[in-house]
Amino acid sequence: MQQITATELQTKAQRTKIRQNKKVLDLHAVKVACKECSLHQLCLPRSINGADLEKLDNIIERKRPLKRNEHLFQVGESFQSIYVVRSGSLKTYSPTVDGQEQVTGFHLPGELLGLDAIGKGKHPCAAKALETTSICEVPFENLESLSQELPTLQHQLLRLMSKEIFDDQELMLLLGKKTAEARLSAFLLSISLRFKQRGFSSIEFYLSMSRNDIANYLGLAVETVSRMFTRFQEDGLIEVERKHIVIKNREVMRQIAGMNECCEDDTQVN
Amino acid sequence: MQQITATELQTKAQRTKIRQNKKVLDLHAVKVACKECSLHQLCLPRSINGADLEKLDNIIERKRPLKRNEHLFQVGESFQSIYVVRSGSLKTYSPTVDGQEQVTGFHLPGELLGLDAIGKGKHPCAAKALETTSICEVPFENLESLSQELPTLQHQLLRLMSKEIFDDQELMLLLGKKTAEARLSAFLLSISLRFKQRGFSSIEFYLSMSRNDIANYLGLAVETVSRMFTRFQEDGLIEVERKHIVIKNREVMRQIAGMNECCEDDTQVN
DNA sequence: CGCTGCTTTGAACAACTTCAACTTCTGTGG
DNA sequence: CCACAGAAGTTGAAGTTGTTCAAAGCAGCG
């Protein structure tokens, strides 16, 4: 099964030096056409046929991989492109008045960045790599005019934006109504699900973000997040050692998270 | 200035019996083509020219006004159309596991509903009228194919969805990081701004939603919201008498809300 | 080896919630 | 048109949950 090797690869990349990490990425991240991209079912061109896929492929630019802490774009930068994560991960965050930052999301392979910038023409948040990360850049003008030609692409684009709105609303519910333990539980299950959808293990994975980022994202203090991790471990729900997580009891976690049933049949989401 | 009459009209409609309310609505809400619609600069067809506007007009269905507490759509209902509020207001909400409801948004004239349903093909939330409300229905299939023809319409649609994502992220920040007083203050300023953009008074208005709905939306207890209203009044920030609000000191409220400067130049937002 | 940054843990504190009582408003039927 | 019942809103007091502050433990890196 691909799941297992994929996981191993990921855990390896996390543990090993950047040198080796880079080598792994170079192998399948750069100069691969969309139709050969292992993510092509998850990213934009889902349900696009051969000829159309090539058209899309032509407008996509592949960038050199970002190193950890490098920015993909900064706050206020003029909006030119949509980005797709090819491998690695990023966080998006915006500055708040009091000089803090607010983490608005984490982005795993196959996920999009920049959709929130279309409206104003500039990025309301910054995007920073959490680890070595490779990215596809899709110039928005080209994407827009290509969508004009290809109804399925337009449809897919609207679907993806709609999904983002939907997901944001779930998060609003989380932030508005749920307890600290429900938030962390939901967060872990969400990451788990997203890994699964991308062919990685859903029961064992490495978190690329710090406790601080998690806390910030979930609207909690770092200390609270830390305590929750400890408690979950004590209760046998997870095993945790720094960034390494093993989900031991998904059922109970789901109850704690107060999950809607609807959040489950998300399998063919993207 | 139109502002003043608009306000008067609104306050009147709130105070008077439903009978009279209906009459006011009948006058300019029903059977008006998009190009004559007073909201047409705010709703979808912004920056669409005459001929195109007519095409759009042809696919829009006007529904009979909804009465207070009537549903526009229910949770899980199959997604067919995008809706535009023509007059009145609605709330959207979704059920949570514990049988509660979570208010996900309020929708004023010129604003859209249903964008979150495109992805899954069914409505993740329900929409209920807060007062007598009239609506334009835009069948999504038609809108999609018309967008295929009209690049500006496609662009506008993407812009609007992007704006919704952006707004949701602001709300996430509010729910995750802000105190009760900051939340209520931001809420009132948001309503105020949206009224202003639609030609109503931004300093005096009626809230069509209950304290309960506000509390739910802001992730607070009703009692907390009530106390904050009282405190704001004591501090001379607002005058409040049940649903009637007068903003007395916008500057201080903005500070309390911890507003980003960016939230200000929102004037040509839609 | 020793620094720096991230994480964990404990204890005091603050903010908001919950519970309960009371007031005001709304609308419905006599 | 008034009375009454139920809903919505307000206020006070006690209780929780999560935050803040402080300090110690640990991993990675020059």
mmCIF file of C-alpha atoms in Angstrom, chain B:
data_model
loop_
_atom_site.group_PDB
_atom_site.id
_atom_site.type_symbol
_atom_site.label_atom_id
_atom_site.label_comp_id
_atom_site.label_asym_id
_atom_site.label_seq_id
_atom_site.Cartn_x
_atom_site.Cartn_y
_atom_site.Cartn_z
ATOM 1 C CA MET B 1 -28.828 63.124 0.823
ATOM 2 C CA GLN B 2 -30.301 59.734 0.336
ATOM 3 C CA GLN B 3 -28.813 58.479 3.566
ATOM 4 C CA ILE B 4 -31.315 60.242 5.718
ATOM 5 C CA THR B 5 -34.461 59.219 3.967
ATOM 6 C CA ALA B 6 -33.243 55.672 3.774
ATOM 7 C CA THR B 7 -32.749 55.602 7.486
ATOM 8 C CA GLU B 8 -36.107 57.076 8.222
ATOM 9 C CA LEU B 9 -37.729 54.561 5.988
ATOM 10 C CA GLN B 10 -35.951 51.775 7.735
ATOM 11 C CA THR B 11 -36.750 52.870 11.239
ATOM 12 C CA LYS B 12 -40.323 53.357 10.201
ATOM 13 C CA ALA B 13 -40.610 49.917 8.729
ATOM 14 C CA GLN B 14 -39.299 48.521 11.969
ATOM 15 C CA ARG B 15 -41.759 50.348 14.129
ATOM 16 C CA THR B 16 -44.882 50.017 12.090
ATOM 17 C CA LYS B 17 -47.165 47.079 11.683
ATOM 18 C CA ILE B 18 -46.424 44.349 9.189
ATOM 19 C CA ARG B 19 -49.202 45.638 7.015
ATOM 20 C CA GLN B 20 -47.448 48.878 6.308
ATOM 21 C CA ASN B 21 -44.114 47.145 6.067
ATOM 22 C CA LYS B 22 -45.428 44.990 3.277
ATOM 23 C CA LYS B 23 -46.658 47.974 1.374
ATOM 24 C CA VAL B 24 -43.273 49.635 1.433
ATOM 25 C CA LEU B 25 -41.644 46.506 0.135
ATOM 26 C CA ASP B 26 -44.140 45.908 -2.617
ATOM 27 C CA LEU B 27 -43.315 49.272 -4.022
ATOM 28 C CA HIS B 28 -39.749 48.688 -5.006
ATOM 29 C CA ALA B 29 -38.951 45.110 -4.268
ATOM 30 C CA VAL B 30 -40.965 43.121 -6.735
ATOM 31 C CA LYS B 31 -40.796 43.047 -10.497
ATOM 32 C CA VAL B 32 -37.920 45.400 -10.885
ATOM 33 C CA ALA B 33 -35.305 44.537 -13.443
ATOM 34 C CA CYS B 34 -31.677 44.367 -12.362
ATOM 35 C CA LYS B 35 -30.765 47.495 -14.209
ATOM 36 C CA GLU B 36 -33.373 49.405 -12.294
ATOM 37 C CA CYS B 37 -32.638 47.707 -9.007
ATOM 38 C CA SER B 38 -31.353 50.188 -6.478
ATOM 39 C CA LEU B 39 -28.865 47.606 -5.346
ATOM 40 C CA HIS B 40 -27.395 46.720 -8.665
ATOM 41 C CA GLN B 41 -24.095 48.333 -7.935
ATOM 42 C CA LEU B 42 -23.739 46.282 -4.812
ATOM 43 C CA CYS B 43 -24.861 42.910 -5.930
ATOM 44 C CA LEU B 44 -23.541 40.643 -8.621
ATOM 45 C CA PRO B 45 -23.665 42.696 -11.774
ATOM 46 C CA ARG B 46 -21.202 45.346 -10.771
ATOM 47 C CA SER B 47 -19.159 46.475 -13.731
ATOM 48 C CA ILE B 48 -21.427 44.728 -16.154
ATOM 49 C CA ASN B 49 -22.715 46.752 -19.049
ATOM 50 C CA GLY B 50 -26.213 47.189 -20.411
ATOM 51 C CA ALA B 51 -26.586 44.247 -22.743
ATOM 52 C CA ASP B 52 -24.913 41.858 -20.326
ATOM 53 C CA LEU B 53 -27.048 43.105 -17.501
ATOM 54 C CA GLU B 54 -30.120 42.162 -19.434
ATOM 55 C CA LYS B 55 -28.826 38.643 -19.930
ATOM 56 C CA LEU B 56 -28.263 38.384 -16.222
ATOM 57 C CA ASP B 57 -31.654 39.838 -15.575
ATOM 58 C CA ASN B 58 -33.214 37.079 -17.632
ATOM 59 C CA ILE B 59 -31.900 34.302 -15.457
ATOM 60 C CA ILE B 60 -32.879 35.892 -12.174
ATOM 61 C CA GLU B 61 -36.091 34.849 -10.527
ATOM 62 C CA ARG B 62 -37.839 37.081 -8.086
ATOM 63 C CA LYS B 63 -39.569 35.332 -5.253
ATOM 64 C CA ARG B 64 -42.420 36.430 -3.111
ATOM 65 C CA PRO B 65 -41.191 38.147 0.053
ATOM 66 C CA LEU B 66 -40.440 35.973 3.047
ATOM 67 C CA LYS B 67 -42.148 36.718 6.324
ATOM 68 C CA ARG B 68 -40.267 36.852 9.599
ATOM 69 C CA ASN B 69 -39.008 33.399 10.632
ATOM 70 C CA GLU B 70 -39.710 31.872 7.234
ATOM 71 C CA HIS B 71 -36.880 29.843 5.780
ATOM 72 C CA LEU B 72 -35.224 30.607 2.469
ATOM 73 C CA PHE B 73 -33.592 27.190 2.559
ATOM 74 C CA GLN B 74 -33.030 24.446 5.092
ATOM 75 C CA VAL B 75 -29.932 22.519 6.110
ATOM 76 C CA GLY B 76 -29.118 19.731 3.695
ATOM 77 C CA GLU B 77 -31.414 21.057 1.010
ATOM 78 C CA SER B 78 -30.048 20.503 -2.460
ATOM 79 C CA PHE B 79 -28.173 23.497 -3.791
ATOM 80 C CA GLN B 80 -29.791 25.066 -6.835
ATOM 81 C CA SER B 81 -29.376 28.800 -6.598
ATOM 82 C CA ILE B 82 -27.436 31.688 -5.219
ATOM 83 C CA TYR B 83 -29.628 34.241 -3.472
ATOM 84 C CA VAL B 84 -29.293 37.994 -3.209
ATOM 85 C CA VAL B 85 -31.020 39.939 -0.460
ATOM 86 C CA ARG B 86 -33.076 42.695 -2.006
ATOM 87 C CA SER B 87 -34.534 44.122 1.173
ATOM 88 C CA GLY B 88 -34.866 42.972 4.767
ATOM 89 C CA SER B 89 -32.353 40.637 6.360
ATOM 90 C CA LEU B 90 -31.656 37.008 7.169
ATOM 91 C CA LYS B 91 -29.481 34.895 9.384
ATOM 92 C CA THR B 92 -27.757 31.700 8.355
ATOM 93 C CA TYR B 93 -27.159 29.010 10.938
ATOM 94 C CA SER B 94 -26.231 25.379 11.140
ATOM 95 C CA PRO B 95 -27.116 22.770 13.704
ATOM 96 C CA THR B 96 -24.382 21.517 16.014
ATOM 97 C CA VAL B 97 -24.041 18.022 17.437
ATOM 98 C CA ASP B 98 -25.519 18.956 20.796
ATOM 99 C CA GLY B 99 -28.747 20.150 19.244
ATOM 100 C CA GLN B 100 -27.775 23.808 19.510
ATOM 101 C CA GLU B 101 -27.556 26.089 16.555
ATOM 102 C CA GLN B 102 -24.598 28.116 15.442
ATOM 103 C CA VAL B 103 -25.355 31.408 13.722
ATOM 104 C CA THR B 104 -22.871 31.713 10.880
ATOM 105 C CA GLY B 105 -23.849 35.062 9.462
ATOM 106 C CA PHE B 106 -26.281 37.919 8.960
ATOM 107 C CA HIS B 107 -27.216 39.053 5.494
ATOM 108 C CA LEU B 108 -28.230 42.580 4.617
ATOM 109 C CA PRO B 109 -29.584 43.973 1.340
ATOM 110 C CA GLY B 110 -27.180 43.485 -1.537
ATOM 111 C CA GLU B 111 -25.435 40.563 0.112
ATOM 112 C CA LEU B 112 -25.290 37.005 -1.161
ATOM 113 C CA LEU B 113 -26.297 33.689 0.338
ATOM 114 C CA GLY B 114 -25.476 30.145 -0.635
ATOM 115 C CA LEU B 115 -21.866 30.434 -1.757
ATOM 116 C CA ASP B 116 -20.853 27.864 0.826
ATOM 117 C CA ALA B 117 -23.087 25.248 -0.797
ATOM 118 C CA ILE B 118 -21.448 25.053 -4.220
ATOM 119 C CA GLY B 119 -18.807 22.602 -3.092
ATOM 120 C CA LYS B 120 -21.025 19.857 -1.734
ATOM 121 C CA GLY B 121 -24.123 20.560 -3.777
ATOM 122 C CA LYS B 122 -26.245 20.982 -0.674
ATOM 123 C CA HIS B 123 -26.700 23.714 1.871
ATOM 124 C CA PRO B 124 -24.551 23.273 4.977
ATOM 125 C CA CYS B 125 -26.647 25.848 6.800
ATOM 126 C CA ALA B 126 -30.211 27.106 6.909
ATOM 127 C CA ALA B 127 -31.309 30.655 6.111
ATOM 128 C CA LYS B 128 -34.157 32.284 8.020
ATOM 129 C CA ALA B 129 -35.673 35.726 7.540
ATOM 130 C CA LEU B 130 -35.262 38.075 10.508
ATOM 131 C CA GLU B 131 -37.978 40.369 9.195
ATOM 132 C CA THR B 132 -40.049 40.658 6.045
ATOM 133 C CA THR B 133 -37.478 40.069 3.372
ATOM 134 C CA SER B 134 -37.401 39.954 -0.398
ATOM 135 C CA ILE B 135 -34.929 37.944 -2.356
ATOM 136 C CA CYS B 136 -33.591 37.480 -5.863
ATOM 137 C CA GLU B 137 -32.883 33.905 -6.823
ATOM 138 C CA VAL B 138 -30.111 33.209 -9.301
ATOM 139 C CA PRO B 139 -30.122 29.593 -10.538
ATOM 140 C CA PHE B 140 -26.531 28.497 -10.253
ATOM 141 C CA GLU B 141 -26.378 26.501 -13.471
ATOM 142 C CA ASN B 142 -27.466 29.518 -15.421
ATOM 143 C CA LEU B 143 -25.072 31.736 -13.551
ATOM 144 C CA GLU B 144 -22.248 29.357 -14.268
ATOM 145 C CA SER B 145 -22.924 29.149 -17.973
ATOM 146 C CA LEU B 146 -23.474 32.876 -18.204
ATOM 147 C CA SER B 147 -20.139 33.377 -16.466
ATOM 148 C CA GLN B 148 -18.679 31.274 -19.207
ATOM 149 C CA GLU B 149 -19.836 33.882 -21.689
ATOM 150 C CA LEU B 150 -19.145 36.984 -19.682
ATOM 151 C CA PRO B 151 -15.623 37.309 -18.296
ATOM 152 C CA THR B 152 -16.575 40.252 -16.115
ATOM 153 C CA LEU B 153 -19.296 38.209 -14.480
ATOM 154 C CA GLN B 154 -16.928 35.345 -13.793
ATOM 155 C CA HIS B 155 -14.492 37.797 -12.356
ATOM 156 C CA GLN B 156 -17.117 39.418 -10.158
ATOM 157 C CA LEU B 157 -18.240 36.029 -8.915
ATOM 158 C CA LEU B 158 -14.701 35.057 -7.972
ATOM 159 C CA ARG B 159 -14.224 38.410 -6.294
ATOM 160 C CA LEU B 160 -17.323 37.988 -4.202
ATOM 161 C CA MET B 161 -16.354 34.503 -3.104
ATOM 162 C CA SER B 162 -12.890 35.715 -2.281
ATOM 163 C CA LYS B 163 -14.337 38.515 -0.219
ATOM 164 C CA GLU B 164 -16.397 36.035 1.712
ATOM 165 C CA ILE B 165 -13.289 34.001 2.499
ATOM 166 C CA PHE B 166 -11.540 37.159 3.593
ATOM 167 C CA ASP B 167 -14.414 38.227 5.814
ATOM 168 C CA ASP B 168 -14.651 34.811 7.385
ATOM 169 C CA GLN B 169 -11.002 35.008 8.280
ATOM 170 C CA GLU B 170 -11.530 38.319 10.001
ATOM 171 C CA LEU B 171 -14.302 36.769 11.991
ATOM 172 C CA MET B 172 -12.070 33.857 12.912
ATOM 173 C CA LEU B 173 -9.594 36.327 14.292
ATOM 174 C CA LEU B 174 -12.374 37.960 16.256
ATOM 175 C CA LEU B 175 -13.573 34.680 17.712
ATOM 176 C CA GLY B 176 -10.131 33.370 18.428
ATOM 177 C CA LYS B 177 -8.373 36.339 19.938
ATOM 178 C CA LYS B 178 -10.683 39.131 20.964
ATOM 179 C CA THR B 179 -12.421 39.922 24.231
ATOM 180 C CA ALA B 180 -16.176 40.171 24.565
ATOM 181 C CA GLU B 181 -16.142 43.956 24.277
ATOM 182 C CA ALA B 182 -13.914 43.849 21.212
ATOM 183 C CA ARG B 183 -16.254 41.361 19.570
ATOM 184 C CA LEU B 184 -19.389 43.366 20.156
ATOM 185 C CA SER B 185 -17.694 46.566 19.132
ATOM 186 C CA ALA B 186 -16.420 45.013 15.909
ATOM 187 C CA PHE B 187 -19.852 43.585 15.258
ATOM 188 C CA LEU B 188 -21.564 46.936 15.595
ATOM 189 C CA LEU B 189 -18.984 48.654 13.417
ATOM 190 C CA SER B 190 -19.357 45.957 10.783
ATOM 191 C CA ILE B 191 -23.119 46.391 10.685
ATOM 192 C CA SER B 192 -22.677 50.140 10.607
ATOM 193 C CA LEU B 193 -20.280 49.944 7.667
ATOM 194 C CA ARG B 194 -22.501 47.620 5.727
ATOM 195 C CA PHE B 195 -25.486 49.914 6.228
ATOM 196 C CA LYS B 196 -23.385 52.816 5.041
ATOM 197 C CA GLN B 197 -22.334 50.997 1.892
ATOM 198 C CA ARG B 198 -25.972 50.452 1.100
ATOM 199 C CA GLY B 199 -26.915 54.079 1.510
ATOM 200 C CA PHE B 200 -28.376 53.826 4.985
ATOM 201 C CA SER B 201 -27.192 55.752 7.991
ATOM 202 C CA SER B 202 -24.067 54.387 9.569
ATOM 203 C CA ILE B 203 -24.568 56.092 12.894
ATOM 204 C CA GLU B 204 -28.156 55.157 13.654
ATOM 205 C CA PHE B 205 -29.864 51.915 12.779
ATOM 206 C CA TYR B 206 -32.046 49.069 13.928
ATOM 207 C CA LEU B 207 -30.673 45.623 14.552
ATOM 208 C CA SER B 208 -33.024 43.059 13.101
ATOM 209 C CA MET B 209 -31.513 40.182 15.063
ATOM 210 C CA SER B 210 -32.098 39.257 18.708
ATOM 211 C CA ARG B 211 -29.497 39.484 21.448
ATOM 212 C CA ASN B 212 -29.482 35.731 21.374
ATOM 213 C CA ASP B 213 -28.505 35.644 17.717
ATOM 214 C CA ILE B 214 -25.781 38.209 18.275
ATOM 215 C CA ALA B 215 -24.379 36.288 21.225
ATOM 216 C CA ASN B 216 -24.468 33.050 19.307
ATOM 217 C CA TYR B 217 -22.775 34.608 16.310
ATOM 218 C CA LEU B 218 -20.035 36.163 18.438
ATOM 219 C CA GLY B 219 -19.444 33.050 20.496
ATOM 220 C CA LEU B 220 -20.643 34.642 23.745
ATOM 221 C CA ALA B 221 -23.388 34.122 26.297
ATOM 222 C CA VAL B 222 -26.497 36.280 25.905
ATOM 223 C CA GLU B 223 -25.872 37.761 29.324
ATOM 224 C CA THR B 224 -22.412 38.884 28.315
ATOM 225 C CA VAL B 225 -23.737 40.632 25.238
ATOM 226 C CA SER B 226 -26.398 42.328 27.293
ATOM 227 C CA ARG B 227 -23.849 43.533 29.838
ATOM 228 C CA MET B 228 -21.607 44.863 27.072
ATOM 229 C CA PHE B 229 -24.462 46.850 25.558
ATOM 230 C CA THR B 230 -25.109 48.361 28.953
ATOM 231 C CA ARG B 231 -21.465 49.143 29.519
ATOM 232 C CA PHE B 232 -21.045 50.720 26.082
ATOM 233 C CA GLN B 233 -24.003 52.921 26.836
ATOM 234 C CA GLU B 234 -22.638 53.900 30.261
ATOM 235 C CA ASP B 235 -19.325 54.754 28.642
ATOM 236 C CA GLY B 236 -21.069 56.980 26.118
ATOM 237 C CA LEU B 237 -19.996 54.896 23.135
ATOM 238 C CA ILE B 238 -23.491 54.154 21.934
ATOM 239 C CA GLU B 239 -27.086 54.815 22.722
ATOM 240 C CA VAL B 240 -29.112 51.683 22.798
ATOM 241 C CA GLU B 241 -32.786 51.061 23.292
ATOM 242 C CA ARG B 242 -33.618 47.482 22.490
ATOM 243 C CA LYS B 243 -32.911 47.137 18.778
ATOM 244 C CA HIS B 244 -32.296 50.786 18.114
ATOM 245 C CA ILE B 245 -28.615 51.734 18.074
ATOM 246 C CA VAL B 246 -26.878 55.096 17.781
ATOM 247 C CA ILE B 247 -23.116 55.123 17.419
ATOM 248 C CA LYS B 248 -21.830 58.017 19.541
ATOM 249 C CA ASN B 249 -18.101 57.511 19.499
ATOM 250 C CA ARG B 250 -16.934 55.529 16.532
ATOM 251 C CA GLU B 251 -13.263 56.286 17.149
ATOM 252 C CA VAL B 252 -13.104 54.728 20.595
ATOM 253 C CA MET B 253 -15.186 51.799 19.432
ATOM 254 C CA ARG B 254 -12.688 51.180 16.697
ATOM 255 C CA GLN B 255 -9.897 51.108 19.251
ATOM 256 C CA ILE B 256 -11.816 48.713 21.460
ATOM 257 C CA ALA B 257 -12.485 46.480 18.489
ATOM 258 C CA GLY B 258 -8.766 46.463 17.791
ATOM 259 C CA MET B 259 -9.505 47.168 14.177
ATOM 260 C CA ASN B 260 -6.877 46.764 11.563
ATOM 261 C CA GLU B 261 -6.503 49.882 9.512
ATOM 262 C CA CYS B 262 -7.241 47.682 6.528
ATOM 263 C CA CYS B 263 -10.820 47.235 7.688
ATOM 264 C CA GLU B 264 -11.453 50.865 7.076
ATOM 265 C CA ASP B 265 -10.903 51.492 3.395
ATOM 266 C CA ASP B 266 -13.564 48.929 2.764
ATOM 267 C CA THR B 267 -15.700 51.510 1.108
ATOM 268 C CA GLN B 268 -15.734 50.036 -2.390
ATOM 269 C CA VAL B 269 -15.761 46.528 -1.172
ATOM 270 C CA ASN B 270 -18.442 44.781 -3.073
#
